[in-house]
Short mmCIF file of C-alpha atoms in Angstrom, two decimals:
data_model
loop_
_atom_site.label_atom_id
_atom_site.label_comp_id
_atom_site.label_asym_id
_atom_site.label_seq_id
_atom_site.Cartn_x
_atom_site.Cartn_y
_atom_site.Cartn_z
CA MET A 1 -11.41 -6.81 -9.48
CA ASN A 2 -9.10 -3.77 -10.26
CA LYS A 3 -6.11 -3.18 -7.80
CA ILE A 4 -4.81 0.11 -7.93
CA VAL A 5 -1.74 1.58 -5.87
CA PHE A 6 -1.31 5.28 -5.18
CA GLY A 7 2.16 6.07 -5.02
CA LEU A 8 5.09 8.60 -5.01
CA GLN A 9 8.32 8.68 -2.77
CA LYS A 10 7.59 12.21 -1.54
CA GLY A 11 5.42 12.55 1.37
CA GLY A 12 2.58 15.59 1.55
CA VAL A 13 1.43 15.23 -2.13
CA GLY A 14 -2.18 14.17 -1.22
CA LYS A 15 -1.68 10.39 -1.64
CA THR A 16 -3.79 9.24 1.28
CA THR A 17 -6.48 11.83 0.83
CA THR A 18 -6.66 10.49 -2.77
CA VAL A 19 -7.13 7.09 -1.75
CA ILE A 20 -9.77 7.66 0.73
CA SER A 21 -11.53 10.19 -1.44
CA ALA A 22 -11.43 7.78 -4.27
CA GLY A 23 -12.66 5.10 -2.24
CA ALA A 24 -15.55 6.93 -0.95
CA SER A 25 -16.63 8.01 -4.56
CA LEU A 26 -16.73 4.50 -5.78
CA ALA A 27 -18.61 3.31 -2.60
CA LYS A 28 -21.29 5.85 -3.36
CA GLN A 29 -21.72 4.46 -6.86
CA GLY A 30 -22.43 1.22 -5.13
CA ARG A 31 -19.13 -0.60 -6.03
CA ARG A 32 -17.57 -2.78 -3.35
CA VAL A 33 -14.22 -1.13 -2.40
CA LEU A 34 -11.32 -2.35 -0.14
CA LEU A 35 -8.77 0.14 1.02
CA VAL A 36 -5.39 -1.35 2.05
CA ASP A 37 -3.07 0.87 4.40
CA CYS A 38 0.63 -0.19 3.65
CA ASP A 39 2.19 2.98 5.13
CA PRO A 40 3.52 2.54 8.64
CA GLN A 41 2.17 6.16 9.42
CA ALA A 42 -1.19 4.72 9.19
CA ASN A 43 -2.62 7.97 7.84
CA LEU A 44 -5.20 6.17 5.83
CA THR A 45 -6.35 4.11 8.86
CA THR A 46 -6.57 7.30 11.06
CA SER A 47 -8.65 9.04 8.19
CA CYS A 48 -11.03 6.07 8.43
CA LEU A 49 -11.34 7.04 12.00
CA ILE A 50 -9.90 3.86 13.07
CA GLU A 51 -7.04 4.16 16.13
CA PRO A 52 -3.90 2.52 14.56
CA GLY A 53 -3.12 -0.58 16.82
CA SER A 54 -6.72 -0.90 17.92
CA THR A 55 -7.54 -3.76 15.35
CA ARG A 56 -6.54 -7.35 16.04
CA TYR A 57 -4.55 -7.44 12.79
CA SER A 58 -3.10 -5.33 10.17
CA THR A 59 -1.08 -5.28 7.11
CA TYR A 60 1.94 -5.93 9.40
CA ASP A 61 0.39 -9.42 9.83
CA LEU A 62 0.29 -10.03 6.21
CA PHE A 63 3.94 -9.67 5.57
CA LYS A 64 5.04 -11.25 8.99
CA ASN A 65 2.76 -14.49 8.92
CA SER A 66 2.78 -16.62 5.74
CA ARG A 67 -0.58 -18.28 7.10
CA MET A 68 -2.10 -15.25 7.89
CA ARG A 69 -5.54 -15.08 5.80
CA ILE A 70 -6.27 -11.72 4.27
CA ALA A 71 -9.97 -12.00 4.74
CA ASP A 72 -9.14 -11.95 8.64
CA THR A 73 -7.22 -8.56 8.32
CA ILE A 74 -10.26 -6.72 7.07
CA VAL A 75 -12.52 -4.38 9.03
CA SER A 76 -15.49 -2.48 8.04
CA THR A 77 -16.01 1.17 8.23
CA GLU A 78 -19.01 3.37 8.33
CA TRP A 79 -18.83 4.69 4.77
CA ASN A 80 -19.52 1.47 2.95
CA PHE A 81 -15.91 0.36 1.93
CA ASP A 82 -13.66 -1.90 4.04
CA LEU A 83 -9.95 -1.43 5.14
CA ILE A 84 -6.94 -3.47 6.00
CA PRO A 85 -5.55 -1.20 8.57
CA SER A 86 -2.00 -0.47 9.47
CA ASN A 87 0.04 0.93 12.37
CA ILE A 88 3.77 1.73 13.30
CA VAL A 89 4.83 -1.87 13.66
CA LEU A 90 4.72 -2.21 9.98
CA ALA A 91 7.85 -0.17 9.65
CA SER A 92 9.80 -3.25 11.08
CA ALA A 93 8.62 -5.12 8.05
CA GLU A 94 10.98 -3.39 5.77
CA VAL A 95 13.70 -5.13 7.79
CA GLU A 96 12.06 -8.42 8.11
CA LEU A 97 11.45 -8.66 4.41
CA VAL A 98 15.13 -8.30 3.53
CA GLY A 99 15.71 -12.07 3.99
CA ALA A 100 12.36 -13.41 2.92
CA PHE A 101 11.75 -15.68 0.07
CA GLN A 102 10.36 -13.76 -3.06
CA ARG A 103 10.45 -10.65 -0.62
CA GLU A 104 9.09 -8.37 -3.48
CA GLN A 105 5.84 -10.56 -3.93
CA VAL A 106 4.59 -11.26 -0.48
CA LEU A 107 1.43 -8.87 -0.80
CA ALA A 108 0.75 -10.14 -4.30
CA GLU A 109 0.77 -13.74 -2.81
CA LYS A 110 -1.81 -12.50 -0.22
CA PHE A 111 -3.88 -10.58 -2.59
CA ARG A 112 -4.58 -13.81 -4.82
CA SER A 113 -7.22 -14.56 -2.01
CA LEU A 114 -9.05 -11.46 -2.67
CA GLU A 115 -10.36 -12.79 -5.98
CA GLY A 116 -13.23 -14.59 -4.03
CA LEU A 117 -14.25 -11.81 -1.86
CA GLY A 118 -16.32 -9.84 -4.35
CA TYR A 119 -14.48 -6.52 -4.43
CA ASP A 120 -14.64 -4.57 -7.42
CA TYR A 121 -11.71 -2.12 -6.37
CA VAL A 122 -8.74 -2.48 -4.26
CA LEU A 123 -7.13 0.72 -3.39
CA VAL A 124 -3.53 0.66 -1.98
CA ASP A 125 -1.97 3.46 0.09
CA SER A 126 1.85 3.17 -0.03
CA PRO A 127 4.55 4.80 1.89
CA PRO A 128 6.49 7.79 0.73
CA SER A 129 9.62 5.85 -0.14
CA LEU A 130 11.06 3.46 -2.70
CA GLY A 131 11.43 0.61 -0.08
CA LEU A 132 10.22 -3.13 -0.07
CA LEU A 133 6.87 -2.03 1.10
CA THR A 134 6.16 0.23 -2.01
CA ILE A 135 7.81 -2.44 -4.18
CA ASN A 136 5.29 -4.93 -2.73
CA ALA A 137 2.34 -2.69 -3.38
CA LEU A 138 3.38 -2.06 -6.91
CA ALA A 139 4.03 -5.97 -7.65
CA ALA A 140 0.55 -6.77 -6.08
CA CYS A 141 -1.34 -4.34 -8.21
CA ASP A 142 -2.65 -3.88 -11.83
CA TRP A 143 -2.59 -0.02 -11.80
CA VAL A 144 -0.68 2.82 -10.35
CA VAL A 145 -1.68 6.45 -9.79
CA MET A 146 0.90 9.04 -8.94
CA PRO A 147 -0.45 12.11 -7.01
CA VAL A 148 1.80 15.06 -7.65
CA GLN A 149 1.51 18.20 -5.59
CA CYS A 150 1.90 21.30 -7.77
CA GLN A 151 5.38 22.08 -6.38
CA LEU A 152 8.84 21.64 -8.15
CA LEU A 153 9.98 18.97 -5.60
CA SER A 154 7.15 16.83 -6.19
CA ILE A 155 7.81 16.73 -10.07
CA MET A 156 11.78 16.17 -9.44
CA GLY A 157 10.76 12.82 -7.84
CA LEU A 158 8.21 11.82 -10.27
CA GLN A 159 10.88 10.29 -12.81
CA ALA A 160 12.47 8.31 -10.10
CA PHE A 161 9.24 6.45 -9.30
CA ILE A 162 8.56 5.86 -12.97
CA ASP A 163 11.91 4.38 -13.00
CA VAL A 164 10.99 2.03 -10.28
CA ILE A 165 7.62 1.25 -11.98
CA GLU A 166 9.51 0.11 -15.17
CA LEU A 167 11.72 -2.07 -12.85
CA VAL A 168 8.72 -3.76 -11.10
CA GLN A 169 6.97 -4.22 -14.45
CA LYS A 170 9.63 -6.85 -15.18
CA VAL A 171 8.31 -8.88 -12.48
CA ASN A 172 4.58 -7.99 -12.52
CA HIS A 173 3.63 -7.67 -16.16
CA GLN A 174 0.22 -6.64 -15.34
CA LEU A 175 1.25 -3.22 -14.07
CA LYS A 176 0.37 -0.08 -15.92
CA ILE A 177 0.46 3.53 -15.11
CA ALA A 178 -3.11 4.85 -14.87
CA GLY A 179 -2.04 8.39 -14.76
CA VAL A 180 -0.52 11.18 -12.79
CA LEU A 181 -2.90 13.45 -10.61
CA LEU A 182 -2.15 17.05 -9.96
CA THR A 183 -3.00 17.86 -6.38
CA MET A 184 -3.09 21.09 -4.26
CA TYR A 185 -3.80 23.07 -7.43
CA ASP A 186 -3.96 26.84 -7.28
CA GLY A 187 -4.37 28.43 -10.64
CA ARG A 188 -3.69 31.62 -9.07
CA THR A 189 -0.05 30.90 -8.37
CA ALA A 190 2.44 30.87 -11.10
CA ILE A 191 4.15 27.53 -9.77
CA SER A 192 1.07 25.61 -10.09
CA ARG A 193 0.51 26.55 -13.61
CA GLU A 194 4.29 25.97 -14.19
CA VAL A 195 4.20 22.43 -12.75
CA GLU A 196 1.17 21.77 -14.62
CA GLN A 197 2.32 23.08 -17.84
CA ASN A 198 5.63 20.87 -17.42
CA VAL A 199 4.07 17.61 -16.34
CA ARG A 200 1.54 17.64 -19.30
CA GLU A 201 4.19 18.58 -21.70
CA ILE A 202 6.53 15.64 -20.59
CA LEU A 203 3.78 12.94 -20.02
CA GLY A 204 0.88 14.05 -22.27
CA ASP A 205 -2.29 11.97 -21.87
CA LEU A 206 -0.86 10.08 -18.74
CA VAL A 207 -1.79 13.19 -16.84
CA PHE A 208 -5.42 13.04 -15.53
CA LYS A 209 -7.71 16.21 -16.87
CA THR A 210 -8.81 16.59 -13.34
CA ARG A 211 -7.01 18.71 -10.80
CA ILE A 212 -7.46 18.66 -7.18
CA GLY A 213 -7.46 22.01 -5.52
CA SER A 214 -6.16 23.32 -2.55
CA SER A 215 -8.44 23.35 0.50
CA THR A 216 -8.43 23.65 4.09
CA ALA A 217 -11.57 21.19 4.14
CA LEU A 218 -9.15 18.11 3.07
CA SER A 219 -7.11 18.68 6.27
CA THR A 220 -10.05 17.78 8.24
CA ILE A 221 -10.63 14.33 6.90
CA PRO A 222 -8.61 12.52 9.55
CA LYS A 223 -10.94 13.87 12.10
CA ARG A 224 -14.25 13.49 9.95
CA GLY A 225 -13.65 10.82 7.38
CA PRO A 226 -14.04 11.11 3.57
CA ILE A 227 -15.12 14.62 2.31
CA GLN A 228 -17.86 13.18 -0.03
CA PHE A 229 -19.86 11.87 2.85
CA TRP A 230 -20.08 15.22 4.81
CA GLU A 231 -19.78 17.72 2.32
CA PRO A 232 -20.53 16.34 -1.11
CA ARG A 233 -20.91 19.63 -2.81
CA HIS A 234 -17.64 20.90 -1.84
CA THR A 235 -15.48 21.88 -5.00
CA VAL A 236 -12.64 19.25 -4.07
CA SER A 237 -15.40 16.66 -3.30
CA GLN A 238 -16.65 16.96 -6.94
CA GLN A 239 -13.01 17.13 -8.30
CA TYR A 240 -12.41 13.82 -6.60
CA ASP A 241 -15.71 12.40 -8.19
CA ALA A 242 -14.70 13.67 -11.55
CA PHE A 243 -11.02 12.08 -11.10
CA VAL A 244 -12.81 8.82 -10.23
CA GLU A 245 -14.84 8.88 -13.45
CA GLU A 246 -11.43 9.29 -15.29
CA LEU A 247 -10.06 6.75 -13.44
CA VAL A 248 -12.67 3.98 -14.09
CA SER A 249 -12.79 4.92 -17.82
CA ARG A 250 -9.03 4.29 -17.93
CA VAL A 251 -8.91 1.26 -16.21
CA HIS A 252 -11.81 -0.35 -18.22
CA ALA A 253 -10.60 0.89 -21.56
#
């Protein structure tokens, strides 16, 4: 079972879109996939066409209740992957975790019971911050993918996130960087080309060869679900499939 967290402390970089698209691509390959929404904004939950707060349990219950079984929080979706949903009450977990025992490893402890559930991949969507929810997500996973929007503000936050990863690696020795994914790329603009050049010069092979282009189609995912299922021939759908091929090869190398 490969546990992969998608994170960057800047919002709007295509993180949630990448999580659901990667999950859909893996599910279409016949892999058993679980998505975990660790963001109080619950955009991943909404993108799975599940109303936040409509399920009996959520990720908040994993953090709040030490006796909560992770299997009880899982819901099915119509796209052959499962989800642990989120809702806005998860925001209070940041405060409640401050005094918790081993507060950085609450989610990691819950994830141990996933081993017997038969999942091939667990994909975690983390919030756009460097708080305890993000730290928990990093501490619970084996790999981290950093989606970076092709804008200067995104790459400015990249090093700060890598610094946090290095700190978490002292606790979670299994955590490795799978790579940086360039999103919202438009080769017609100088800024996209400049960002790509800078990131590749600094991080080299850590940057995925695949780039995800800008497309208005991606903005309809919260209303229609993963693009691979309703427009599999779309350019960005194929780009996400190509990214997943790269990702799989890296985590199995």
